[in-house]
Short mmCIF file of C-alpha atoms in Angstrom, two decimals:
data_model
loop_
_atom_site.label_atom_id
_atom_site.label_comp_id
_atom_site.label_asym_id
_atom_site.label_seq_id
_atom_site.Cartn_x
_atom_site.Cartn_y
_atom_site.Cartn_z
CA UNK Z 1 -190.27 -55.12 -63.01
CA UNK Z 2 -193.95 -55.55 -63.70
CA UNK Z 3 -194.08 -58.00 -60.76
CA UNK Z 4 -192.59 -55.43 -58.43
CA UNK Z 5 -194.75 -52.86 -59.03
CA UNK Z 6 -197.68 -55.47 -58.64
CA UNK Z 7 -196.57 -56.61 -55.19
CA UNK Z 8 -195.87 -52.83 -54.02
CA UNK Z 9 -199.48 -51.82 -55.24
CA UNK Z 10 -200.92 -54.91 -53.67
CA UNK Z 11 -198.90 -53.91 -50.10
CA UNK Z 12 -200.14 -50.26 -50.52
CA UNK Z 13 -203.84 -51.71 -51.03
CA UNK Z 14 -203.58 -54.13 -48.06
CA UNK Z 15 -202.21 -51.63 -45.81
CA UNK Z 16 -204.59 -49.11 -46.68
CA UNK Z 17 -207.31 -51.83 -46.06
CA UNK Z 18 -205.78 -52.69 -42.90
CA UNK Z 19 -205.62 -49.01 -41.24
CA UNK Z 20 -209.39 -48.50 -42.78
CA UNK Z 21 -210.64 -51.54 -40.85
CA UNK Z 22 -208.80 -50.46 -37.55
CA UNK Z 23 -210.26 -47.09 -37.73
CA UNK Z 24 -213.67 -48.64 -38.00
CA UNK Z 25 -213.10 -51.49 -35.59
CA UNK Z 26 -211.09 -49.48 -33.23
CA UNK Z 27 -208.73 -52.68 -32.81
CA UNK Z 28 -204.92 -52.40 -32.58
CA UNK Z 29 -202.98 -52.95 -35.79
CA UNK Z 30 -202.45 -56.15 -37.39
CA UNK Z 31 -199.88 -58.09 -35.63
CA UNK Z 32 -196.67 -58.96 -37.39
CA UNK Z 33 -196.58 -63.39 -36.51
CA UNK Z 34 -197.70 -64.99 -39.77
CA UNK Z 35 -201.14 -66.69 -39.39
CA UNK Z 36 -201.37 -70.28 -38.67
CA UNK Z 37 -201.03 -72.11 -42.50
CA UNK Z 38 -204.47 -74.00 -41.94
CA UNK Z 39 -206.16 -70.25 -42.02
CA UNK Z 40 -204.64 -69.33 -45.21
CA UNK Z 41 -205.18 -72.41 -46.80
CA UNK Z 42 -208.79 -71.80 -46.05
CA UNK Z 43 -208.80 -68.46 -47.16
CA UNK Z 44 -206.78 -69.16 -50.63
CA UNK Z 45 -209.48 -71.92 -51.21
CA UNK Z 46 -212.46 -69.93 -50.59
CA UNK Z 47 -210.70 -66.90 -52.46
CA UNK Z 48 -210.53 -69.46 -55.26
CA UNK Z 49 -214.10 -70.54 -55.15
CA UNK Z 50 -215.62 -67.75 -53.91
CA UNK Z 51 -217.37 -70.01 -51.62
CA UNK Z 52 -216.83 -71.05 -48.31
CA UNK Z 53 -219.01 -74.47 -49.48
CA UNK Z 54 -216.69 -75.61 -52.42
CA UNK Z 55 -213.45 -74.54 -50.14
CA UNK Z 56 -214.64 -76.82 -47.17
CA UNK Z 57 -215.28 -79.58 -49.79
CA UNK Z 58 -211.65 -79.44 -51.52
CA UNK Z 59 -209.91 -79.26 -47.94
CA UNK Z 60 -212.37 -82.01 -46.29
CA UNK Z 61 -213.46 -79.75 -43.16
CA UNK Z 62 -216.61 -78.49 -42.21
CA UNK Z 63 -218.21 -75.23 -43.46
CA UNK Z 64 -218.44 -73.69 -39.79
CA UNK Z 65 -214.78 -74.69 -39.45
CA UNK Z 66 -214.12 -73.11 -42.53
CA UNK Z 67 -216.02 -69.84 -41.74
CA UNK Z 68 -214.55 -69.56 -38.08
CA UNK Z 69 -210.58 -69.86 -39.80
CA UNK Z 70 -211.60 -67.09 -41.91
CA UNK Z 71 -212.89 -64.55 -39.23
CA UNK Z 72 -209.97 -65.74 -37.02
CA UNK Z 73 -207.52 -64.74 -40.14
CA UNK Z 74 -209.31 -61.52 -40.90
CA UNK Z 75 -209.16 -60.64 -36.98
CA UNK Z 76 -205.30 -61.26 -36.90
CA UNK Z 77 -204.85 -59.21 -40.11
CA UNK Z 78 -206.91 -56.74 -39.09
CA UNK Z 79 -208.89 -56.40 -42.43
CA UNK Z 80 -211.78 -57.59 -44.20
CA UNK Z 81 -210.93 -60.10 -46.80
CA UNK Z 82 -214.67 -60.95 -48.28
CA UNK Z 83 -217.38 -59.10 -48.64
CA UNK Z 84 -220.40 -61.75 -47.68
CA UNK Z 85 -222.96 -61.37 -49.88
CA UNK Z 86 -226.76 -62.94 -49.40
CA UNK Z 87 -225.71 -65.33 -52.46
CA UNK Z 88 -221.76 -65.85 -52.05
CA UNK Z 89 -218.66 -63.96 -51.72
CA UNK Z 90 -216.25 -60.97 -53.09
CA UNK Z 91 -212.95 -60.18 -52.45
CA UNK Z 92 -212.06 -57.28 -50.89
CA UNK Z 93 -209.45 -55.02 -52.43
CA UNK Z 94 -207.35 -56.23 -49.54
CA UNK Z 95 -208.37 -59.98 -50.19
CA UNK Z 96 -207.69 -59.76 -54.09
CA UNK Z 97 -203.92 -58.42 -53.09
CA UNK Z 98 -203.60 -61.00 -51.10
CA UNK Z 99 -204.73 -63.80 -53.14
CA UNK Z 100 -202.24 -64.01 -56.16
CA UNK Z 101 -199.09 -64.17 -53.58
CA UNK Z 102 -200.48 -66.71 -50.88
CA UNK Z 103 -201.68 -68.68 -54.06
CA UNK Z 104 -198.13 -68.82 -54.88
CA UNK Z 105 -196.80 -69.74 -52.11
CA UNK Z 106 -199.03 -72.73 -51.62
CA UNK Z 107 -198.43 -74.20 -55.14
CA UNK Z 108 -194.73 -73.60 -54.67
CA UNK Z 109 -194.79 -75.54 -50.89
CA UNK Z 110 -196.58 -78.18 -52.32
CA UNK Z 111 -194.30 -78.94 -55.18
CA UNK Z 112 -191.20 -78.62 -52.73
CA UNK Z 113 -193.02 -81.07 -50.43
CA UNK Z 114 -193.68 -83.72 -53.46
CA UNK Z 115 -190.14 -83.11 -54.67
CA UNK Z 116 -188.33 -83.62 -51.42
CA UNK Z 117 -190.55 -86.58 -49.71
CA UNK Z 118 -193.04 -87.86 -52.07
CA UNK Z 119 -193.04 -89.29 -55.51
CA UNK Z 120 -190.36 -86.60 -56.62
CA UNK Z 121 -187.91 -87.77 -54.41
CA UNK Z 122 -186.86 -90.54 -57.13
CA UNK Z 123 -187.70 -88.76 -60.06
CA UNK Z 124 -185.59 -88.16 -63.09
CA UNK Z 125 -183.40 -85.66 -63.49
CA UNK Z 126 -184.70 -83.79 -66.59
CA UNK Z 127 -181.83 -82.34 -68.52
CA UNK Z 128 -182.05 -81.01 -72.06
CA UNK Z 129 -178.61 -80.35 -73.80
CA UNK Z 130 -177.36 -78.72 -77.04
CA UNK Z 131 -176.92 -81.89 -78.96
CA UNK Z 132 -173.09 -81.01 -80.50
CA UNK Z 133 -172.41 -79.80 -76.90
CA UNK Z 134 -173.65 -83.41 -75.38
CA UNK Z 135 -171.69 -85.57 -77.77
CA UNK Z 136 -168.22 -83.66 -77.52
CA UNK Z 137 -168.18 -82.49 -74.34
CA UNK Z 138 -170.86 -83.91 -71.87
CA UNK Z 139 -171.05 -87.29 -73.08
CA UNK Z 140 -167.51 -88.25 -72.21
CA UNK Z 141 -167.78 -86.97 -69.08
CA UNK Z 142 -170.77 -88.82 -67.67
CA UNK Z 143 -169.44 -92.09 -66.52
CA UNK Z 144 -167.94 -89.96 -63.67
CA UNK Z 145 -171.40 -88.45 -62.87
CA UNK Z 146 -172.83 -92.07 -62.68
CA UNK Z 147 -169.85 -93.37 -60.38
CA UNK Z 148 -170.42 -90.28 -57.93
CA UNK Z 149 -173.96 -90.05 -58.06
CA UNK Z 150 -175.43 -93.42 -58.53
CA UNK Z 151 -178.62 -92.43 -57.07
CA UNK Z 152 -179.41 -89.55 -59.53
CA UNK Z 153 -180.83 -90.83 -62.47
CA UNK Z 154 -180.96 -88.58 -65.65
CA UNK Z 155 -183.31 -87.92 -68.47
CA UNK Z 156 -181.23 -86.39 -71.29
CA UNK Z 157 -182.95 -84.90 -74.44
CA UNK Z 158 -181.63 -82.51 -76.93
CA UNK Z 159 -182.80 -79.40 -77.27
CA UNK Z 160 -182.83 -79.30 -81.43
CA UNK Z 161 -185.96 -77.01 -82.87
CA UNK Z 162 -186.65 -75.50 -79.48
CA UNK Z 163 -186.80 -71.69 -79.83
CA UNK Z 164 -184.90 -69.75 -77.34
CA UNK Z 165 -187.60 -67.39 -76.87
CA UNK Z 166 -190.81 -69.78 -76.54
CA UNK Z 167 -189.15 -72.06 -74.18
CA UNK Z 168 -191.30 -73.24 -71.29
CA UNK Z 169 -189.87 -74.27 -68.04
CA UNK Z 170 -190.24 -78.13 -68.93
CA UNK Z 171 -187.11 -79.37 -67.62
CA UNK Z 172 -184.80 -79.35 -64.68
CA UNK Z 173 -181.89 -78.07 -66.37
CA UNK Z 174 -180.60 -77.05 -69.65
CA UNK Z 175 -177.56 -76.24 -71.76
CA UNK Z 176 -178.08 -74.01 -74.48
CA UNK Z 177 -175.70 -71.50 -77.02
CA UNK Z 178 -176.06 -67.88 -76.63
CA UNK Z 179 -174.73 -64.33 -75.02
CA UNK Z 180 -175.74 -65.39 -71.37
CA UNK Z 181 -178.27 -62.62 -71.17
CA UNK Z 182 -181.93 -64.10 -69.98
CA UNK Z 183 -183.90 -62.64 -67.65
CA UNK Z 184 -186.12 -66.05 -67.35
CA UNK Z 185 -183.06 -68.16 -66.56
CA UNK Z 186 -180.15 -68.14 -63.88
CA UNK Z 187 -177.29 -69.01 -65.99
CA UNK Z 188 -173.67 -70.31 -65.53
CA UNK Z 189 -171.12 -70.17 -68.45
CA UNK Z 190 -169.63 -73.30 -69.26
CA UNK Z 191 -167.01 -72.47 -72.46
CA UNK Z 192 -164.42 -69.75 -73.55
CA UNK Z 193 -163.87 -70.99 -77.04
CA UNK Z 194 -161.82 -70.04 -80.08
CA UNK Z 195 -163.04 -70.16 -83.44
CA UNK Z 196 -160.70 -72.22 -85.55
CA UNK Z 197 -161.48 -73.41 -89.55
CA UNK Z 198 -161.15 -77.31 -89.58
CA UNK Z 199 -161.14 -79.92 -91.97
CA UNK Z 200 -160.45 -83.60 -93.02
CA UNK Z 201 -156.57 -84.47 -93.37
CA UNK Z 202 -157.75 -85.31 -96.77
CA UNK Z 203 -159.08 -82.14 -97.75
CA UNK Z 204 -156.48 -80.06 -96.28
CA UNK Z 205 -154.00 -81.83 -98.98
CA UNK Z 206 -155.53 -79.94 -101.62
CA UNK Z 207 -153.48 -76.78 -100.50
CA UNK Z 208 -149.74 -76.58 -101.11
CA UNK Z 209 -147.56 -75.94 -98.37
CA UNK Z 210 -149.13 -74.43 -94.94
CA UNK Z 211 -152.35 -72.56 -96.32
CA UNK Z 212 -153.18 -69.37 -95.36
CA UNK Z 213 -156.83 -67.58 -95.03
CA UNK Z 214 -156.63 -65.94 -98.37
CA UNK Z 215 -156.43 -69.67 -99.78
CA UNK Z 216 -159.96 -70.77 -98.11
CA UNK Z 217 -162.10 -67.80 -99.59
CA UNK Z 218 -164.01 -69.77 -102.49
CA UNK Z 219 -163.46 -73.05 -100.92
CA UNK Z 220 -166.53 -75.03 -99.70
CA UNK Z 221 -167.10 -73.39 -96.34
CA UNK Z 222 -169.87 -74.84 -94.17
CA UNK Z 223 -171.95 -72.88 -92.75
CA UNK Z 224 -174.11 -73.23 -89.23
CA UNK Z 225 -177.75 -71.40 -89.15
CA UNK Z 226 -178.56 -69.33 -85.99
CA UNK Z 227 -174.96 -68.89 -84.71
CA UNK Z 228 -173.68 -65.11 -84.62
CA UNK Z 229 -170.25 -66.17 -84.57
CA UNK Z 230 -169.79 -67.31 -88.14
CA UNK Z 231 -167.53 -67.04 -90.99
CA UNK Z 232 -168.02 -63.79 -91.55
CA UNK Z 233 -166.94 -62.58 -87.93
CA UNK Z 234 -164.23 -64.61 -88.36
CA UNK Z 235 -162.81 -62.95 -91.51
CA UNK Z 236 -163.65 -59.87 -89.96
CA UNK Z 237 -162.00 -60.38 -86.82
CA UNK Z 238 -158.46 -61.13 -88.91
CA UNK Z 239 -159.02 -58.03 -90.92
CA UNK Z 240 -160.39 -59.77 -94.08
CA UNK Z 241 -164.05 -58.74 -95.26
CA UNK Z 242 -166.02 -61.30 -96.21
CA UNK Z 243 -169.79 -61.41 -97.21
CA UNK Z 244 -170.54 -64.12 -100.04
CA UNK Z 245 -172.78 -66.50 -98.27
CA UNK Z 246 -173.57 -68.19 -101.72
CA UNK Z 247 -170.61 -70.16 -101.16
CA UNK Z 248 -170.67 -73.30 -99.29
CA UNK Z 249 -173.47 -75.42 -97.59
CA UNK Z 250 -175.76 -74.83 -94.70
CA UNK Z 251 -176.64 -76.87 -91.83
CA UNK Z 252 -179.00 -76.73 -88.78
CA UNK Z 253 -176.48 -78.27 -86.25
CA UNK Z 254 -172.96 -77.85 -85.52
CA UNK Z 255 -172.59 -81.51 -85.05
CA UNK Z 256 -173.78 -82.21 -88.76
CA UNK Z 257 -171.12 -79.50 -89.81
CA UNK Z 258 -168.25 -81.32 -87.98
CA UNK Z 259 -169.55 -84.53 -89.66
CA UNK Z 260 -169.40 -83.09 -93.11
CA UNK Z 261 -165.91 -81.53 -92.46
CA UNK Z 262 -164.60 -84.91 -91.10
CA UNK Z 263 -165.73 -86.69 -94.04
CA UNK Z 264 -164.21 -84.48 -96.48
CA UNK Z 265 -166.73 -82.36 -97.38
CA UNK Z 266 -165.77 -78.72 -96.90
CA UNK Z 267 -164.21 -76.72 -93.87
CA UNK Z 268 -166.26 -75.95 -90.68
CA UNK Z 269 -165.78 -73.39 -88.21
CA UNK Z 270 -165.32 -75.22 -85.06
CA UNK Z 271 -165.16 -74.13 -81.25
CA UNK Z 272 -162.03 -75.06 -79.23
CA UNK Z 273 -164.19 -76.99 -76.15
CA UNK Z 274 -165.93 -79.17 -79.00
CA UNK Z 275 -162.83 -80.48 -81.19
CA UNK Z 276 -160.33 -82.58 -78.82
CA UNK Z 277 -162.10 -85.68 -79.84
CA UNK Z 278 -161.98 -84.80 -83.21
CA UNK Z 279 -158.22 -84.03 -83.13
CA UNK Z 280 -157.21 -86.93 -81.22
CA UNK Z 281 -159.06 -89.22 -83.67
CA UNK Z 282 -157.50 -87.20 -86.45
CA UNK Z 283 -160.64 -86.82 -88.24
CA UNK Z 284 -160.43 -82.86 -88.14
CA UNK Z 285 -156.77 -80.62 -88.35
CA UNK Z 286 -156.81 -77.36 -87.51
CA UNK Z 287 -155.92 -74.79 -90.41
CA UNK Z 288 -154.82 -71.52 -88.74
CA UNK Z 289 -152.98 -70.38 -85.76
CA UNK Z 290 -155.00 -67.12 -85.58
CA UNK Z 291 -157.38 -66.58 -82.18
CA UNK Z 292 -160.55 -65.56 -82.38
CA UNK Z 293 -162.58 -65.19 -79.50
CA UNK Z 294 -166.74 -65.77 -79.80
CA UNK Z 295 -169.20 -63.52 -78.44
CA UNK Z 296 -171.33 -66.63 -77.59
CA UNK Z 297 -170.99 -69.22 -75.42
CA UNK Z 298 -172.42 -72.45 -73.50
CA UNK Z 299 -174.31 -71.86 -70.46
CA UNK Z 300 -176.22 -74.61 -68.06
CA UNK Z 301 -179.49 -72.68 -67.00
CA UNK Z 302 -182.61 -73.34 -64.76
CA UNK Z 303 -185.62 -71.51 -64.80
CA UNK Z 304 -186.26 -68.97 -62.44
CA UNK Z 305 -189.91 -69.79 -61.63
CA UNK Z 306 -188.96 -73.83 -60.85
CA UNK Z 307 -187.72 -75.20 -57.84
CA UNK Z 308 -183.85 -76.68 -57.96
CA UNK Z 309 -184.14 -80.30 -56.44
CA UNK Z 310 -181.15 -81.13 -54.96
CA UNK Z 311 -180.16 -83.42 -57.53
CA UNK Z 312 -180.11 -81.00 -60.03
CA UNK Z 313 -177.92 -78.61 -57.67
CA UNK Z 314 -175.58 -82.05 -57.17
CA UNK Z 315 -175.56 -82.15 -61.03
CA UNK Z 316 -174.87 -78.11 -61.35
CA UNK Z 317 -172.11 -78.55 -59.05
CA UNK Z 318 -170.46 -81.69 -60.95
CA UNK Z 319 -170.73 -79.52 -64.29
CA UNK Z 320 -169.31 -76.67 -62.62
CA UNK Z 321 -166.27 -78.70 -61.30
CA UNK Z 322 -165.60 -80.35 -64.64
CA UNK Z 323 -165.66 -76.84 -66.09
CA UNK Z 324 -163.24 -75.46 -63.75
CA UNK Z 325 -160.74 -78.40 -64.80
CA UNK Z 326 -161.24 -78.11 -68.17
CA UNK Z 327 -157.80 -77.76 -69.94
CA UNK Z 328 -159.30 -75.75 -73.04
CA UNK Z 329 -161.44 -73.08 -70.50
CA UNK Z 330 -158.43 -72.80 -68.49
CA UNK Z 331 -156.05 -71.66 -71.47
CA UNK Z 332 -158.56 -69.46 -72.97
CA UNK Z 333 -160.01 -67.75 -70.48
CA UNK Z 334 -157.49 -65.09 -69.50
CA UNK Z 335 -158.08 -64.12 -73.27
CA UNK Z 336 -161.53 -62.69 -72.44
CA UNK Z 337 -160.46 -60.41 -69.68
#
């Protein structure tokens, strides 16, 4: 919202100065065609340095050529961009309004050019992934990606200890867990989960017959720090109050909770999209049939400020195809409507 207000204000200042200049010079209003790129680059460099000399050295042109290009730009735009002082330059209000937008555009062009035609063509696609999602969902599917896209090389890192409010746009794509409402990201939902209490077959043998939710209240319930969809939500959703978090152990990742449960250390609260491997290997079993929906999910995101490389677009398309073909998603998704 702030950037929108800034651009509106900048446009008003720019147009006002244009009209003032036209009245003084008796010229026509500025032409609508875009000025030549070399004129724009000359202005951007001179505006950054506030010096024709330093700007001409940066662009490897003569100072006279630099001055001529900027005069030509001012003539086409119909407004003065600089105040020429005896010992330097000063931006006019119109020039100051024009600079940040033009600087960002030139930087973006440089970035895209390098990505598509320079060293960036063969760079690693940097994907940061929630660890439990990588191990239980993404990793088993990656061989298919490598077979279909042999020319795309991935750099996979985990996002343990990365604060979602302090993330810098230093990766191309990221899989994160949350509610999907992030202004700085374009987010694509990957999972529609059910919360399922799970434990090892050996741990389940302590219950006589088929257990009911009341049976596990005093058991060793495994908690995961930082998840909104925890045991309190599960018990409340099935109509049972539960507030005693002194019982059980706490872990910082869901994968740690699953591994402890698989080794007989207690009962974890699983997400249906992540449990198939554990069920097939019989390391974990589901204790109940109650269907409790989640308020959060896994999302594939990219930062709005980053250029989306064609390799990233290919990875997104592949992931979303896998999501749409995921049997568990197809079963659970109608429950969310």
